[in-house]
PDB file of C-alpha atoms in Angstrom:
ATOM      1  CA  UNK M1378       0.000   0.000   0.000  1.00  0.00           C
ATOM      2  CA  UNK M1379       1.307   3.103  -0.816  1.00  0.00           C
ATOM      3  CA  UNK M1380       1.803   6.068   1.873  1.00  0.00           C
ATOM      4  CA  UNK M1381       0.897   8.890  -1.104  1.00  0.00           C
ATOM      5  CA  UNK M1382      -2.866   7.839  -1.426  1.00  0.00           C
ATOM      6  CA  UNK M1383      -4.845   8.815  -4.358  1.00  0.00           C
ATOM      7  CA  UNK M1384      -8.241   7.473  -5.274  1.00  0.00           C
ATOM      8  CA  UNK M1385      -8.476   4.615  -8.108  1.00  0.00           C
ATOM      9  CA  UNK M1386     -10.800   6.649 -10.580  1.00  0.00           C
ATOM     10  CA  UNK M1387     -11.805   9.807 -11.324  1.00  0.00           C
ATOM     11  CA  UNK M1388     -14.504  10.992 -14.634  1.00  0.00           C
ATOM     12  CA  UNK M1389     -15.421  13.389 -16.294  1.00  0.00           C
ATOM     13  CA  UNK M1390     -17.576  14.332 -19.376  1.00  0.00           C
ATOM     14  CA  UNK M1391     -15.791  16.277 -21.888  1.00  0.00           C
ATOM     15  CA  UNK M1392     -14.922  19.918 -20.889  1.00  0.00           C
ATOM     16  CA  UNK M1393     -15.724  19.550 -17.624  1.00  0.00           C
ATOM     17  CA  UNK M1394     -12.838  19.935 -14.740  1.00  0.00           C
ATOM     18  CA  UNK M1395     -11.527  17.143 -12.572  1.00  0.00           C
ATOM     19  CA  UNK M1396      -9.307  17.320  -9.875  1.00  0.00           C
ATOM     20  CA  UNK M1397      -7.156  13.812  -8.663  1.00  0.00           C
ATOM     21  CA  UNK M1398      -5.807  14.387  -5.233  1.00  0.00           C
ATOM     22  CA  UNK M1399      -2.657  12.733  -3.588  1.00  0.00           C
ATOM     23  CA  UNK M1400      -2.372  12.901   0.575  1.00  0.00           C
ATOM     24  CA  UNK M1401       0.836  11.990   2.021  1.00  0.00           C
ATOM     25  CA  UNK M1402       1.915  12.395   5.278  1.00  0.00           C
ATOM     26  CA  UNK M1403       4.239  14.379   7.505  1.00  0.00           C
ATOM     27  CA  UNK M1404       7.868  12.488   6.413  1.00  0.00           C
ATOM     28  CA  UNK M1405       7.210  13.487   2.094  1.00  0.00           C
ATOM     29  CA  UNK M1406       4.427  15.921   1.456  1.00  0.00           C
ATOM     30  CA  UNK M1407       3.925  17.541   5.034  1.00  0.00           C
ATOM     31  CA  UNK M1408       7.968  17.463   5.178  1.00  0.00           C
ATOM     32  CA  UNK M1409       7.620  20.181   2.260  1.00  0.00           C
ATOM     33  CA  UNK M1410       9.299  17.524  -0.190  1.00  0.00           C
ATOM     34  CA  UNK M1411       8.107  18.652  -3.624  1.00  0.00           C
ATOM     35  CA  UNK M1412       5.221  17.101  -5.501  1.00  0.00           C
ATOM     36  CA  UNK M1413       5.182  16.260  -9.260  1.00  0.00           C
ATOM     37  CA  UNK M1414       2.513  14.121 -11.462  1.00  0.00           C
ATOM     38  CA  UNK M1415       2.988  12.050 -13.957  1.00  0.00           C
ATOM     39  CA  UNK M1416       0.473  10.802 -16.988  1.00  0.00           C
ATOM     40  CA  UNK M1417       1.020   7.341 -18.315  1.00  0.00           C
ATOM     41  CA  UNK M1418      -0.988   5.819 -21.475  1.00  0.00           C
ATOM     42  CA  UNK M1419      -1.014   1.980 -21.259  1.00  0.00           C
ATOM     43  CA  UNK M1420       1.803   0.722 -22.777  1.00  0.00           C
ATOM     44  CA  UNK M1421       4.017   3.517 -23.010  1.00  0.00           C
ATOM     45  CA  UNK M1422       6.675   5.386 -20.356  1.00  0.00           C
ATOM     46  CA  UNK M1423       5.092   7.775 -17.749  1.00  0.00           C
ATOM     47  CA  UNK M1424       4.692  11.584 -19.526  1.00  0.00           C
ATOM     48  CA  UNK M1425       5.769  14.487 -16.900  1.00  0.00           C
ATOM     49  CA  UNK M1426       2.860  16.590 -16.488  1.00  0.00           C
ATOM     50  CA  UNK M1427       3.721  19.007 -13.280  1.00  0.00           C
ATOM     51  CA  UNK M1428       6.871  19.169 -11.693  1.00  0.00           C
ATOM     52  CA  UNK M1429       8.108  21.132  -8.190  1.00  0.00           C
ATOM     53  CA  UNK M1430       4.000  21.360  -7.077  1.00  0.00           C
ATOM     54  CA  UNK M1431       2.982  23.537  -9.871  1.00  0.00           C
ATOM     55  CA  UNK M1432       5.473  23.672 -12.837  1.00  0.00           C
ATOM     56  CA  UNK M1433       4.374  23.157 -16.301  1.00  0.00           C
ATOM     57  CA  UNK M1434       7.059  21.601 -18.832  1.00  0.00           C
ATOM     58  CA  UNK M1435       7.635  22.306 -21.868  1.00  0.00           C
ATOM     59  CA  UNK M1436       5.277  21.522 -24.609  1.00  0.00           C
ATOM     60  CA  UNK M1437       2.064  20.483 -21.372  1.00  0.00           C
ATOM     61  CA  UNK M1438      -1.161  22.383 -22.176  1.00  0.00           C
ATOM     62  CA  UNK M1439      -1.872  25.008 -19.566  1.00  0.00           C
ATOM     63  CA  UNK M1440      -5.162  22.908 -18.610  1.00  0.00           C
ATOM     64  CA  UNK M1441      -3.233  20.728 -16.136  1.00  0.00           C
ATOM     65  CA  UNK M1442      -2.398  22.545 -12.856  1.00  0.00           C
ATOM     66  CA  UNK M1443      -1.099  21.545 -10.024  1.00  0.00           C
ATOM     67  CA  UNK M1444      -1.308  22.522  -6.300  1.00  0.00           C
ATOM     68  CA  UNK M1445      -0.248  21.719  -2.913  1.00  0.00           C
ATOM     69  CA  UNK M1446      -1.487  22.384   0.906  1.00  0.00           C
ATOM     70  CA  UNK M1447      -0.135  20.739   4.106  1.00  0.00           C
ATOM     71  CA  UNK M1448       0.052  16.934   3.668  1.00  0.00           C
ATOM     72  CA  UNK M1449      -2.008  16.790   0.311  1.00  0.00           C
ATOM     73  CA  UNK M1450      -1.473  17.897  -3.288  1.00  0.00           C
ATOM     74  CA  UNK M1451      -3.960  18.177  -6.333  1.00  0.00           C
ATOM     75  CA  UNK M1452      -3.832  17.675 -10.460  1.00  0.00           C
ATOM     76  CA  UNK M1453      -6.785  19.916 -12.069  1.00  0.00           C
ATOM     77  CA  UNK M1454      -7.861  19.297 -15.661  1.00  0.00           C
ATOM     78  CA  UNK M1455      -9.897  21.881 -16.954  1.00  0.00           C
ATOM     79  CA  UNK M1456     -11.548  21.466 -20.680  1.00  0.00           C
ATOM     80  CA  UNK M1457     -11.061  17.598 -20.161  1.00  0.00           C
ATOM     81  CA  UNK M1458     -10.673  15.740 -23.349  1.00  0.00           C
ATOM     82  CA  UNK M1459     -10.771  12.387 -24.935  1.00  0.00           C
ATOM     83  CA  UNK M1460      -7.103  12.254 -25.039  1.00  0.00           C
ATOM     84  CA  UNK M1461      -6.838  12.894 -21.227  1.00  0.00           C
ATOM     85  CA  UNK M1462      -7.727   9.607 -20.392  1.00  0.00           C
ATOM     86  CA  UNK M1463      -5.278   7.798 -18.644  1.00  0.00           C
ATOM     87  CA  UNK M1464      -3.677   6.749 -15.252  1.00  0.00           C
ATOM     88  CA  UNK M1465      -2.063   9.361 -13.171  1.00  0.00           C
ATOM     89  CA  UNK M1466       0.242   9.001 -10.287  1.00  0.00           C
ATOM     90  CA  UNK M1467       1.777  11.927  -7.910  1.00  0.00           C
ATOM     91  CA  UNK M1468       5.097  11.010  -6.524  1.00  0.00           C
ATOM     92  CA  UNK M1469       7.199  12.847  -3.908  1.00  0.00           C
ATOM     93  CA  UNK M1470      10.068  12.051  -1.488  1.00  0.00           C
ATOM     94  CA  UNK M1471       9.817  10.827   1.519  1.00  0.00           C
ATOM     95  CA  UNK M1472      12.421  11.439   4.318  1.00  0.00           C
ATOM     96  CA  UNK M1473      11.713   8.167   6.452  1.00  0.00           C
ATOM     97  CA  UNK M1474      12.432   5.838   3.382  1.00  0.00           C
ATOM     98  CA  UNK M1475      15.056   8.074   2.314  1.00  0.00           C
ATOM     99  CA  UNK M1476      13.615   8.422  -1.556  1.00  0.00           C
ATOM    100  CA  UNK M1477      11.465   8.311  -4.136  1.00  0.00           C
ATOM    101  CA  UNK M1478       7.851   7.677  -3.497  1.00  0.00           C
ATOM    102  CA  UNK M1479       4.811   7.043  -5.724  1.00  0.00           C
ATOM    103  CA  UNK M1480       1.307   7.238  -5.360  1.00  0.00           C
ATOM    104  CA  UNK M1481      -1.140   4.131  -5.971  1.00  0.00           C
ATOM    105  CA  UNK M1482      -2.392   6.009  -9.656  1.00  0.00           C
ATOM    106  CA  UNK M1483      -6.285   7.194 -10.651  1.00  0.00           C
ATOM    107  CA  UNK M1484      -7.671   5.723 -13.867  1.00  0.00           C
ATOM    108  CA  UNK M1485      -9.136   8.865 -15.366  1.00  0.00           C
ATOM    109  CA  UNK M1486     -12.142   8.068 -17.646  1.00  0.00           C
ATOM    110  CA  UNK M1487     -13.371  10.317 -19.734  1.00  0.00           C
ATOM    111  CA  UNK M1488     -17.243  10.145 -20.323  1.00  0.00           C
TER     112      UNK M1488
ATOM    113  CA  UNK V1087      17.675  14.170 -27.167  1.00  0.00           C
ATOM    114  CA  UNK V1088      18.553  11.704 -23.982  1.00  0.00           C
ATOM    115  CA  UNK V1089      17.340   8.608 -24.793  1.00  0.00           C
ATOM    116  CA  UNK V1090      17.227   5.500 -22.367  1.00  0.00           C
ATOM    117  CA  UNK V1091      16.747   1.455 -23.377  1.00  0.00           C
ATOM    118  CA  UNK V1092      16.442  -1.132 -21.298  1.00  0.00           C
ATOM    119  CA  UNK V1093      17.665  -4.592 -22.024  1.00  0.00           C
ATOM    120  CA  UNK V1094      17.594  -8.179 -20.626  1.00  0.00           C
ATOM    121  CA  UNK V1095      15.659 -11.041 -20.846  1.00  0.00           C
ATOM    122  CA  UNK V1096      12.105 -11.025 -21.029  1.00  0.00           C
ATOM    123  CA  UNK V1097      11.536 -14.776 -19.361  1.00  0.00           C
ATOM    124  CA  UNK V1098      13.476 -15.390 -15.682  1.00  0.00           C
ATOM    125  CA  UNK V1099      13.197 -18.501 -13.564  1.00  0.00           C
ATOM    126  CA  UNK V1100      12.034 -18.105  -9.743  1.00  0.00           C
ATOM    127  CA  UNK V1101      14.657 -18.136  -7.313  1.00  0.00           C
ATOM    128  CA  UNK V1102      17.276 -17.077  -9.782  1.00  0.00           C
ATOM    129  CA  UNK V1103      18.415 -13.054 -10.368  1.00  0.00           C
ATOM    130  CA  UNK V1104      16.954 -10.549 -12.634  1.00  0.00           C
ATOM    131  CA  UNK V1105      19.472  -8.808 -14.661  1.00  0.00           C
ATOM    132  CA  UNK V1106      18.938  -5.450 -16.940  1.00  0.00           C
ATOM    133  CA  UNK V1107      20.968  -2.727 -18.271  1.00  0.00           C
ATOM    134  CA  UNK V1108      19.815   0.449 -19.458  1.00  0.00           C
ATOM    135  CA  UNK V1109      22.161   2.353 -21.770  1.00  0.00           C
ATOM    136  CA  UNK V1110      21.971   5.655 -21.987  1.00  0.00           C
ATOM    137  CA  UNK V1111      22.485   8.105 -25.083  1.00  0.00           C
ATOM    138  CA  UNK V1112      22.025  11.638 -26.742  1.00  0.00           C
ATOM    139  CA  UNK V1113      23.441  12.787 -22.999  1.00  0.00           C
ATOM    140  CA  UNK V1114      26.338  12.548 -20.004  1.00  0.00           C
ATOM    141  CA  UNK V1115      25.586   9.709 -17.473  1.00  0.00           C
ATOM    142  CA  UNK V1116      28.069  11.876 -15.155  1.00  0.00           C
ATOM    143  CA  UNK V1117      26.724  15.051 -13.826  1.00  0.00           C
ATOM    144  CA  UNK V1118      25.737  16.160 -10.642  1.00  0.00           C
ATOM    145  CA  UNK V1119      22.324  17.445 -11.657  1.00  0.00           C
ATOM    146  CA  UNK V1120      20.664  13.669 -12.097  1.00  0.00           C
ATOM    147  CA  UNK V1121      20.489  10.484 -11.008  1.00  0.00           C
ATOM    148  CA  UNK V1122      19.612   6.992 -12.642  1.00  0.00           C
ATOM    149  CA  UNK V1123      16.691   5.146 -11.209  1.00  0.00           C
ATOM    150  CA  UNK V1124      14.697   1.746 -11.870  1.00  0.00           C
ATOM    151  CA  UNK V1125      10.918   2.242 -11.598  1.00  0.00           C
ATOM    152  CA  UNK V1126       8.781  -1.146 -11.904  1.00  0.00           C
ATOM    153  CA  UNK V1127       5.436  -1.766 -12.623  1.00  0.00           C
ATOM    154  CA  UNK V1128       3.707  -5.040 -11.962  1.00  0.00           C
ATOM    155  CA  UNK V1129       0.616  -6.023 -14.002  1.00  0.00           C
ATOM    156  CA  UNK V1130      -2.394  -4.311 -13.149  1.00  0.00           C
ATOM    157  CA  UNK V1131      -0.494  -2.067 -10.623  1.00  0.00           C
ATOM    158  CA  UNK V1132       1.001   0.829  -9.487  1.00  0.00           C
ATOM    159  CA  UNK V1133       4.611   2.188 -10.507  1.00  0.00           C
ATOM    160  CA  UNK V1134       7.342   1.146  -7.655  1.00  0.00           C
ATOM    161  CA  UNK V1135      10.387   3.042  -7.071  1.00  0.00           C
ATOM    162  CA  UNK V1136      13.019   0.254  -6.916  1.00  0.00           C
ATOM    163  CA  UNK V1137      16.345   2.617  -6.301  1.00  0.00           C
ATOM    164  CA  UNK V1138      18.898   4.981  -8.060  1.00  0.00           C
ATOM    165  CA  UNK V1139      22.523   5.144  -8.515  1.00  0.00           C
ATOM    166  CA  UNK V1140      24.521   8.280  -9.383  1.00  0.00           C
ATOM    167  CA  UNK V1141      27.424   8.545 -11.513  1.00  0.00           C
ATOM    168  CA  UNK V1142      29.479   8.316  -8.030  1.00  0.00           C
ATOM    169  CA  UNK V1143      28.341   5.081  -7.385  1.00  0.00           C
ATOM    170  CA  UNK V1144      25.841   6.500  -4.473  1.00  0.00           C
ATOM    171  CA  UNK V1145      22.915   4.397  -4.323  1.00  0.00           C
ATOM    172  CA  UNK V1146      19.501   5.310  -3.349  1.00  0.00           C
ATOM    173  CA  UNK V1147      17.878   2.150  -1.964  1.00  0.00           C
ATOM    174  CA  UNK V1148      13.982   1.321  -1.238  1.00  0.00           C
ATOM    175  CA  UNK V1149      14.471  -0.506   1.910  1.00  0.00           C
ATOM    176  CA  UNK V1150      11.669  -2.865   0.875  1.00  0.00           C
ATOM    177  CA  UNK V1151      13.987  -4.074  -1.767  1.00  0.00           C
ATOM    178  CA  UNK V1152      17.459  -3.449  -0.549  1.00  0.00           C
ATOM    179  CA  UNK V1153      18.237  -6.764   0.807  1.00  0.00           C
ATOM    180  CA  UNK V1154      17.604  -8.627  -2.718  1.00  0.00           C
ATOM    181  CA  UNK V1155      18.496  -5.298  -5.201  1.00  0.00           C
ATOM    182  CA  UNK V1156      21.983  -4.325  -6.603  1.00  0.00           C
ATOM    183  CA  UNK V1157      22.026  -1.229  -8.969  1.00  0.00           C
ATOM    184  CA  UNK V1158      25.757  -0.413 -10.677  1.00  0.00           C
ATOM    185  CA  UNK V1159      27.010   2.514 -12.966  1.00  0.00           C
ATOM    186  CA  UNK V1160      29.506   1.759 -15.983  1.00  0.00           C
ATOM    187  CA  UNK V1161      30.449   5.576 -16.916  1.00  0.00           C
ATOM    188  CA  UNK V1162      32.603   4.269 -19.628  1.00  0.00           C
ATOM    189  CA  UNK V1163      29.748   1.978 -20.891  1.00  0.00           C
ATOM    190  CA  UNK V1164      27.347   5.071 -19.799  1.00  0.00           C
ATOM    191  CA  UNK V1165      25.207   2.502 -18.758  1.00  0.00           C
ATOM    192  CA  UNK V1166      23.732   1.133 -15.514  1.00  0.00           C
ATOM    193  CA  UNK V1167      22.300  -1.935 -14.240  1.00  0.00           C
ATOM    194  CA  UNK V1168      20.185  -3.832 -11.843  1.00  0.00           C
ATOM    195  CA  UNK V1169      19.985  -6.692 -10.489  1.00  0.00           C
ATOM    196  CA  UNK V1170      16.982  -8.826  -8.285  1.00  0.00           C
ATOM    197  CA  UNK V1171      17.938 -12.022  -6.776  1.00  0.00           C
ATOM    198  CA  UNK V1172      15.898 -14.701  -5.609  1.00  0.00           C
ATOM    199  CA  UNK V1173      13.011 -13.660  -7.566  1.00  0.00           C
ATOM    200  CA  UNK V1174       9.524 -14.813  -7.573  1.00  0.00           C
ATOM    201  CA  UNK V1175       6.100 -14.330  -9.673  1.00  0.00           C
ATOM    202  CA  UNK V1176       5.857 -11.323  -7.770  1.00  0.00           C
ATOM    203  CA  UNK V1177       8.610  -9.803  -9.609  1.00  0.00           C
ATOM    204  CA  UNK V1178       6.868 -10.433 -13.093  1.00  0.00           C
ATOM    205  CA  UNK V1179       6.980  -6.334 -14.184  1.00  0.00           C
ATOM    206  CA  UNK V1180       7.323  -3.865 -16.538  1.00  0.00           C
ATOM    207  CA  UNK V1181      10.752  -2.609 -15.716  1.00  0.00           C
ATOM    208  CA  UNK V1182      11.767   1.207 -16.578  1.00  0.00           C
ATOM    209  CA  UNK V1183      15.142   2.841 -16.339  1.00  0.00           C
ATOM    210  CA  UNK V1184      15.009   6.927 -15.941  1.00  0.00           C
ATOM    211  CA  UNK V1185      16.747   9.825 -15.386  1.00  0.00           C
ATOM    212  CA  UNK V1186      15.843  11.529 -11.979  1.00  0.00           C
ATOM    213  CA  UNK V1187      16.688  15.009 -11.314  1.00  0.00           C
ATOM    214  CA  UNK V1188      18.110  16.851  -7.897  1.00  0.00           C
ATOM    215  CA  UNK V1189      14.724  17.685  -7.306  1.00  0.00           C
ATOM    216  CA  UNK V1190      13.647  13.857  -7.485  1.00  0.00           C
ATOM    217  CA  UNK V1191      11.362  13.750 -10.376  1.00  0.00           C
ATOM    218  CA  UNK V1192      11.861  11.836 -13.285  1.00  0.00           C
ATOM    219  CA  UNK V1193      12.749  13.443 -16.415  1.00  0.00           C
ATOM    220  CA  UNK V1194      13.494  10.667 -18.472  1.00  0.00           C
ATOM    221  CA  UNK V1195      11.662   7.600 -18.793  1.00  0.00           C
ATOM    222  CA  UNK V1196      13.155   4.180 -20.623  1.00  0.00           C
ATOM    223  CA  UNK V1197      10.340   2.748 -23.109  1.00  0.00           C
ATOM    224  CA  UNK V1198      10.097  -0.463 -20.574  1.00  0.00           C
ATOM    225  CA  UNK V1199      10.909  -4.004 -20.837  1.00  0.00           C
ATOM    226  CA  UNK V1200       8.324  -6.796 -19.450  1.00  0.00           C
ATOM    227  CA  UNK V1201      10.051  -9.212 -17.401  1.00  0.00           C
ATOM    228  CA  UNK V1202       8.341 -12.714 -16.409  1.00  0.00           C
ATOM    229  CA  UNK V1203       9.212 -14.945 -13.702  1.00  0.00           C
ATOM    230  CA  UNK V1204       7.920 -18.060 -14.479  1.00  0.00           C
ATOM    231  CA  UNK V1205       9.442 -21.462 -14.895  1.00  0.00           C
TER     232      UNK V1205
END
């Protein structure tokens, strides 16, 4: 079981907004260790979406966000599309394992 | 462009040790701003952070797998490698190699190899 907890699924008609949320605890997220999500397509390598909490890179439409309070951080996709669909996972460090942690992943359906 | 590819077999026996190498090119394997990592993914799952090396030779272990897991760095090969003993069905993954920065993200993802353990 994973100690960054996110929910298995998550849907959304198409361009609504969904948020996926990711709570930690206080040795990675509520330790202020950064927060950055990750979009994977079956069958292909895990996309960077959000890096450092909020940071966009290059070339990632400016309808994913991403946000962080206390122990818990938060993806948003606004205008959801058909292309969206996918797993998601939030990953952070965490100072009692001493590295990299990731969360359990939310199937995003799109409706 | 960095580019990353695994390699290894695809079929392993249980009990006996998992061996992969990920080569790394378009990029320096030595710098101080990254680290190499093995992420796994079983079927159906979650992705697992299995541990890092940097181009040092400092490893960054998951304690859940530090007593079976070896990760090395050949900077003249600019490749790095890991290896699982004593594996079981358990281990049967998707197995990606990536580059991690300072800031423990990963930039760079490997395409993935599938790995049974089967007999």
């Amino acid at each position: 079981q994973s100690v960054l907890t996110q929910p298995p699924s998550v849907s959304g008609a198409p361009g609504q907004r969904v948020t996926i949320s990711c709570t930690g605890t206080s040795s990675n997220i509520g330790a202020d260790f950064d927060v950055h999500w990750y979009q994977h397509l079956p069958g292909t390598a895990p996309q960077l979406l959000i890096y450092g909490n909020t940071n966009r890179p290059t070339g990632v439409p400016e309808r994913f966000s991403g946000s962080k309070s206390g122990t818990s951080a938060s993806l948003a996709i606004t205008g959801l599309q058909a292309e969206d669909e996918a797993d998601y996972y939030c990953q952070s460090y965490d100072s009692g394992l001493s590295g990299v942690l990731f969360g359990g992943g939310t199937k995003l359906t799109v409706l | 462009q960095l580019h990353l590819q695994e390699s290894g077999p695809g079929l392993v026996k249980p009990s006996e040790t998992l061996s992969l190498s990920c080569k790394v090119s378009g990029g320096s394997i030595s710098s101080s701003y990254y680290y190499w990592g093995w992420i796994r993914q079983p079927p159906g799952k979650g992705l697992e952070w299995m541990g890092g090396i940097d181009y040092t030779g400092r490893t960054y272990d998951n304690p859940s797998l530090k007593s079976r897991l070896t990760i090395s760095v050949d900077t003249s090969k600019s490749q790095f490698s890991l290896n699982l003993k004593s594996v079981s069905a358990a281990d049967t993954s998707v197995y990606f190699c990536a580059r991690i920065s300072t800031w423990n993200y990963v930039q760079y993802w490997g395409q993935g190899i599938l790995v049974a353990v089967s007999s």
